[in-house]
PDB file of C-alpha atoms in Angstrom:
ATOM      1  CA  UNK A  16     236.364 183.847 215.950  1.00  0.00           C
ATOM      2  CA  UNK A  17     233.817 182.027 217.695  1.00  0.00           C
ATOM      3  CA  UNK A  18     230.317 183.127 216.419  1.00  0.00           C
ATOM      4  CA  UNK A  19     228.027 183.526 218.391  1.00  0.00           C
ATOM      5  CA  UNK A  20     224.651 185.191 216.779  1.00  0.00           C
ATOM      6  CA  UNK A  21     224.204 187.649 219.706  1.00  0.00           C
ATOM      7  CA  UNK A  22     227.896 189.265 219.176  1.00  0.00           C
ATOM      8  CA  UNK A  23     226.428 190.764 215.522  1.00  0.00           C
ATOM      9  CA  UNK A  24     227.162 187.328 213.392  1.00  0.00           C
ATOM     10  CA  UNK A  25     224.171 187.814 210.675  1.00  0.00           C
ATOM     11  CA  UNK A  26     223.583 184.362 209.550  1.00  0.00           C
ATOM     12  CA  UNK A  27     220.704 184.751 207.768  1.00  0.00           C
ATOM     13  CA  UNK A  28     222.483 187.626 205.430  1.00  0.00           C
ATOM     14  CA  UNK A  29     225.946 184.945 205.101  1.00  0.00           C
ATOM     15  CA  UNK A  30     223.140 182.290 203.936  1.00  0.00           C
ATOM     16  CA  UNK A  31     222.215 184.730 201.126  1.00  0.00           C
ATOM     17  CA  UNK A  32     225.609 185.831 200.062  1.00  0.00           C
ATOM     18  CA  UNK A  33     226.207 181.482 200.020  1.00  0.00           C
ATOM     19  CA  UNK A  34     222.886 181.116 198.048  1.00  0.00           C
ATOM     20  CA  UNK A  35     223.927 184.376 195.943  1.00  0.00           C
ATOM     21  CA  UNK A  36     227.283 182.912 194.724  1.00  0.00           C
ATOM     22  CA  UNK A  37     225.528 179.609 193.828  1.00  0.00           C
ATOM     23  CA  UNK A  38     222.903 181.336 192.280  1.00  0.00           C
ATOM     24  CA  UNK A  39     224.340 183.639 190.805  1.00  0.00           C
ATOM     25  CA  UNK A  40     227.179 181.465 189.120  1.00  0.00           C
ATOM     26  CA  UNK A  41     229.252 183.579 190.549  1.00  0.00           C
ATOM     27  CA  UNK A  42     233.053 181.908 191.773  1.00  0.00           C
ATOM     28  CA  UNK A  43     234.552 184.468 192.405  1.00  0.00           C
ATOM     29  CA  UNK A  44     232.363 185.289 195.516  1.00  0.00           C
ATOM     30  CA  UNK A  45     232.889 182.508 197.597  1.00  0.00           C
ATOM     31  CA  UNK A  46     236.250 183.306 198.218  1.00  0.00           C
ATOM     32  CA  UNK A  47     234.889 185.848 199.916  1.00  0.00           C
ATOM     33  CA  UNK A  48     232.751 183.202 202.162  1.00  0.00           C
ATOM     34  CA  UNK A  49     235.821 180.442 203.407  1.00  0.00           C
ATOM     35  CA  UNK A  50     238.971 180.796 204.967  1.00  0.00           C
ATOM     36  CA  UNK A  51     241.775 180.596 201.764  1.00  0.00           C
ATOM     37  CA  UNK A  52     242.485 176.758 203.865  1.00  0.00           C
ATOM     38  CA  UNK A  53     238.221 175.428 203.293  1.00  0.00           C
ATOM     39  CA  UNK A  54     238.268 172.170 203.807  1.00  0.00           C
ATOM     40  CA  UNK A  55     235.412 171.476 201.711  1.00  0.00           C
ATOM     41  CA  UNK A  56     234.076 167.409 201.741  1.00  0.00           C
ATOM     42  CA  UNK A  57     230.673 167.253 200.172  1.00  0.00           C
ATOM     43  CA  UNK A  58     229.328 163.488 198.566  1.00  0.00           C
ATOM     44  CA  UNK A  59     229.407 164.813 194.772  1.00  0.00           C
ATOM     45  CA  UNK A  60     233.645 165.099 195.266  1.00  0.00           C
ATOM     46  CA  UNK A  61     235.489 162.098 195.124  1.00  0.00           C
ATOM     47  CA  UNK A  62     237.585 163.493 197.373  1.00  0.00           C
ATOM     48  CA  UNK A  63     238.111 166.133 199.918  1.00  0.00           C
ATOM     49  CA  UNK A  64     238.162 169.692 198.479  1.00  0.00           C
ATOM     50  CA  UNK A  65     240.455 171.874 200.176  1.00  0.00           C
ATOM     51  CA  UNK A  66     240.808 175.837 199.146  1.00  0.00           C
ATOM     52  CA  UNK A  67     239.545 178.442 197.972  1.00  0.00           C
ATOM     53  CA  UNK A  68     240.563 177.268 193.915  1.00  0.00           C
ATOM     54  CA  UNK A  69     239.407 173.959 194.259  1.00  0.00           C
ATOM     55  CA  UNK A  70     236.100 175.114 195.812  1.00  0.00           C
ATOM     56  CA  UNK A  71     235.342 177.647 193.134  1.00  0.00           C
ATOM     57  CA  UNK A  72     236.141 174.044 190.712  1.00  0.00           C
ATOM     58  CA  UNK A  73     233.639 172.010 192.106  1.00  0.00           C
ATOM     59  CA  UNK A  74     231.279 175.120 191.587  1.00  0.00           C
ATOM     60  CA  UNK A  75     232.213 175.262 187.906  1.00  0.00           C
ATOM     61  CA  UNK A  76     231.678 171.798 187.140  1.00  0.00           C
ATOM     62  CA  UNK A  77     228.829 171.456 189.133  1.00  0.00           C
ATOM     63  CA  UNK A  78     227.022 174.386 187.032  1.00  0.00           C
ATOM     64  CA  UNK A  79     228.469 172.674 183.788  1.00  0.00           C
ATOM     65  CA  UNK A  80     226.456 169.640 184.854  1.00  0.00           C
ATOM     66  CA  UNK A  81     223.592 172.001 185.541  1.00  0.00           C
ATOM     67  CA  UNK A  82     222.565 174.521 184.318  1.00  0.00           C
ATOM     68  CA  UNK A  83     220.430 175.453 186.073  1.00  0.00           C
ATOM     69  CA  UNK A  84     221.578 174.774 189.263  1.00  0.00           C
ATOM     70  CA  UNK A  85     219.228 176.513 192.708  1.00  0.00           C
ATOM     71  CA  UNK A  86     219.770 176.237 195.586  1.00  0.00           C
ATOM     72  CA  UNK A  87     217.342 177.578 198.133  1.00  0.00           C
ATOM     73  CA  UNK A  88     215.415 177.003 201.954  1.00  0.00           C
ATOM     74  CA  UNK A  89     214.166 174.011 202.460  1.00  0.00           C
ATOM     75  CA  UNK A  90     209.703 174.563 203.126  1.00  0.00           C
ATOM     76  CA  UNK A  91     211.015 174.319 206.591  1.00  0.00           C
ATOM     77  CA  UNK A  92     214.091 176.435 207.026  1.00  0.00           C
ATOM     78  CA  UNK A  93     216.055 175.384 209.761  1.00  0.00           C
ATOM     79  CA  UNK A  94     219.572 177.339 210.576  1.00  0.00           C
ATOM     80  CA  UNK A  95     221.549 178.253 213.447  1.00  0.00           C
ATOM     81  CA  UNK A  96     224.844 178.892 214.793  1.00  0.00           C
ATOM     82  CA  UNK A  97     226.530 177.734 218.244  1.00  0.00           C
ATOM     83  CA  UNK A  98     230.111 178.904 219.020  1.00  0.00           C
ATOM     84  CA  UNK A  99     231.773 178.029 215.596  1.00  0.00           C
ATOM     85  CA  UNK A 100     229.345 175.601 214.320  1.00  0.00           C
ATOM     86  CA  UNK A 101     226.666 176.577 211.881  1.00  0.00           C
ATOM     87  CA  UNK A 102     223.678 174.134 210.500  1.00  0.00           C
ATOM     88  CA  UNK A 103     221.996 174.808 207.602  1.00  0.00           C
ATOM     89  CA  UNK A 104     218.842 172.714 206.037  1.00  0.00           C
ATOM     90  CA  UNK A 105     218.689 173.725 202.112  1.00  0.00           C
ATOM     91  CA  UNK A 106     217.023 172.573 198.877  1.00  0.00           C
ATOM     92  CA  UNK A 107     219.039 171.920 195.902  1.00  0.00           C
ATOM     93  CA  UNK A 108     216.776 171.255 192.436  1.00  0.00           C
ATOM     94  CA  UNK A 109     218.691 171.012 188.665  1.00  0.00           C
ATOM     95  CA  UNK A 110     218.918 169.147 185.119  1.00  0.00           C
ATOM     96  CA  UNK A 111     221.241 167.153 184.543  1.00  0.00           C
ATOM     97  CA  UNK A 112     222.771 169.275 181.109  1.00  0.00           C
ATOM     98  CA  UNK A 113     226.113 169.050 180.882  1.00  0.00           C
ATOM     99  CA  UNK A 114     228.979 166.127 181.421  1.00  0.00           C
ATOM    100  CA  UNK A 115     229.389 165.525 184.688  1.00  0.00           C
ATOM    101  CA  UNK A 116     233.186 164.841 184.985  1.00  0.00           C
ATOM    102  CA  UNK A 117     234.227 163.364 186.864  1.00  0.00           C
ATOM    103  CA  UNK A 118     233.517 160.289 186.617  1.00  0.00           C
ATOM    104  CA  UNK A 119     232.840 160.849 183.831  1.00  0.00           C
ATOM    105  CA  UNK A 120     228.733 160.857 183.195  1.00  0.00           C
ATOM    106  CA  UNK A 121     226.709 161.836 179.742  1.00  0.00           C
ATOM    107  CA  UNK A 122     223.817 164.461 180.148  1.00  0.00           C
ATOM    108  CA  UNK A 123     220.434 162.366 180.770  1.00  0.00           C
ATOM    109  CA  UNK A 124     218.214 165.739 180.143  1.00  0.00           C
ATOM    110  CA  UNK A 125     216.662 164.365 183.414  1.00  0.00           C
ATOM    111  CA  UNK A 126     216.059 167.100 186.943  1.00  0.00           C
ATOM    112  CA  UNK A 127     216.681 166.617 190.544  1.00  0.00           C
ATOM    113  CA  UNK A 128     215.368 167.968 193.964  1.00  0.00           C
ATOM    114  CA  UNK A 129     217.193 166.396 197.287  1.00  0.00           C
ATOM    115  CA  UNK A 130     218.059 167.865 200.404  1.00  0.00           C
ATOM    116  CA  UNK A 131     220.618 168.313 202.552  1.00  0.00           C
ATOM    117  CA  UNK A 132     222.010 169.702 205.668  1.00  0.00           C
ATOM    118  CA  UNK A 133     225.691 171.682 205.142  1.00  0.00           C
ATOM    119  CA  UNK A 134     227.746 171.546 208.410  1.00  0.00           C
ATOM    120  CA  UNK A 135     229.864 174.841 208.918  1.00  0.00           C
ATOM    121  CA  UNK A 136     233.110 175.339 211.218  1.00  0.00           C
ATOM    122  CA  UNK A 137     233.298 179.060 211.060  1.00  0.00           C
ATOM    123  CA  UNK A 138     236.417 180.950 211.733  1.00  0.00           C
ATOM    124  CA  UNK A 139     237.398 184.717 211.583  1.00  0.00           C
ATOM    125  CA  UNK A 140     233.579 184.977 209.898  1.00  0.00           C
ATOM    126  CA  UNK A 141     234.549 182.371 206.778  1.00  0.00           C
ATOM    127  CA  UNK A 142     233.819 178.983 206.317  1.00  0.00           C
ATOM    128  CA  UNK A 143     237.343 177.056 207.836  1.00  0.00           C
ATOM    129  CA  UNK A 144     235.345 173.361 207.253  1.00  0.00           C
ATOM    130  CA  UNK A 145     232.167 172.483 204.919  1.00  0.00           C
ATOM    131  CA  UNK A 146     230.281 169.458 205.272  1.00  0.00           C
ATOM    132  CA  UNK A 147     227.187 168.238 203.219  1.00  0.00           C
ATOM    133  CA  UNK A 148     225.316 165.615 203.812  1.00  0.00           C
ATOM    134  CA  UNK A 149     222.118 164.347 201.085  1.00  0.00           C
ATOM    135  CA  UNK A 150     221.127 161.116 199.432  1.00  0.00           C
ATOM    136  CA  UNK A 151     223.658 160.675 196.510  1.00  0.00           C
ATOM    137  CA  UNK A 152     222.013 157.887 195.635  1.00  0.00           C
ATOM    138  CA  UNK A 153     218.797 159.630 195.330  1.00  0.00           C
ATOM    139  CA  UNK A 154     220.247 161.662 192.946  1.00  0.00           C
ATOM    140  CA  UNK A 155     222.002 159.536 191.011  1.00  0.00           C
ATOM    141  CA  UNK A 156     218.360 157.488 190.823  1.00  0.00           C
ATOM    142  CA  UNK A 157     216.369 160.345 190.092  1.00  0.00           C
ATOM    143  CA  UNK A 158     218.953 161.825 187.530  1.00  0.00           C
ATOM    144  CA  UNK A 159     218.832 157.699 185.576  1.00  0.00           C
ATOM    145  CA  UNK A 160     222.535 156.980 186.506  1.00  0.00           C
ATOM    146  CA  UNK A 161     221.374 154.288 188.443  1.00  0.00           C
ATOM    147  CA  UNK A 162     217.960 152.288 188.786  1.00  0.00           C
ATOM    148  CA  UNK A 163     215.086 153.113 189.775  1.00  0.00           C
ATOM    149  CA  UNK A 164     214.576 151.166 193.503  1.00  0.00           C
ATOM    150  CA  UNK A 165     213.268 147.988 192.556  1.00  0.00           C
ATOM    151  CA  UNK A 166     213.446 148.024 188.559  1.00  0.00           C
ATOM    152  CA  UNK A 167     214.741 145.179 187.315  1.00  0.00           C
ATOM    153  CA  UNK A 168     217.895 147.010 186.346  1.00  0.00           C
ATOM    154  CA  UNK A 169     218.238 147.083 190.077  1.00  0.00           C
ATOM    155  CA  UNK A 170     218.354 143.177 190.134  1.00  0.00           C
ATOM    156  CA  UNK A 171     220.289 142.598 187.515  1.00  0.00           C
ATOM    157  CA  UNK A 172     222.773 145.337 189.419  1.00  0.00           C
ATOM    158  CA  UNK A 173     222.580 143.388 192.491  1.00  0.00           C
ATOM    159  CA  UNK A 174     222.792 139.628 191.215  1.00  0.00           C
ATOM    160  CA  UNK A 175     226.470 141.049 189.277  1.00  0.00           C
ATOM    161  CA  UNK A 176     227.500 142.865 192.678  1.00  0.00           C
ATOM    162  CA  UNK A 177     226.709 139.016 194.047  1.00  0.00           C
ATOM    163  CA  UNK A 178     228.754 137.464 191.391  1.00  0.00           C
ATOM    164  CA  UNK A 179     231.678 139.982 191.757  1.00  0.00           C
ATOM    165  CA  UNK A 180     231.685 139.452 195.712  1.00  0.00           C
ATOM    166  CA  UNK A 181     231.697 136.209 195.560  1.00  0.00           C
ATOM    167  CA  UNK A 182     234.897 135.925 192.462  1.00  0.00           C
ATOM    168  CA  UNK A 183     236.326 138.379 195.159  1.00  0.00           C
ATOM    169  CA  UNK A 184     235.760 135.960 197.926  1.00  0.00           C
ATOM    170  CA  UNK A 185     237.480 133.191 196.317  1.00  0.00           C
ATOM    171  CA  UNK A 186     240.283 135.458 194.710  1.00  0.00           C
ATOM    172  CA  UNK A 187     241.610 135.246 198.905  1.00  0.00           C
ATOM    173  CA  UNK A 188     241.110 132.158 200.029  1.00  0.00           C
TER     174      UNK A 188
END
């Protein structure tokens, strides 16, 4: 089914149910919002999640790492639907009180707040393809996983990367 906002698709209601699934820590509720074969792409995932169970597992990992994880609309909300495409601007907040695995980061106790955009391809009133766009590097800096911009740690990391790149070039020749 192609979404037509004028033909009864309630975008605000759908986004509200999506927010409730995340903010109420209700992984079962996401099953009503995505197709069985959903393709879920998120910068926090090492690889694309496929299917409801994989999306629910991702949600549980996020809640374990961020026990206070919350999503909401930004100060300037944006939601649009055209054909089978939906764009939604959101804000994510949370404090890293649990491990983030994968890749295996220990809790930092630091908070993050980031804005992002979801692009959804809908089928039969559900998300069939999910793509999230947000600055994962900024999330890592806020959580203390990556060094702050301009810091001594960042400069050391750059020097290390240059040595590594030089060694790799030598091996290829």
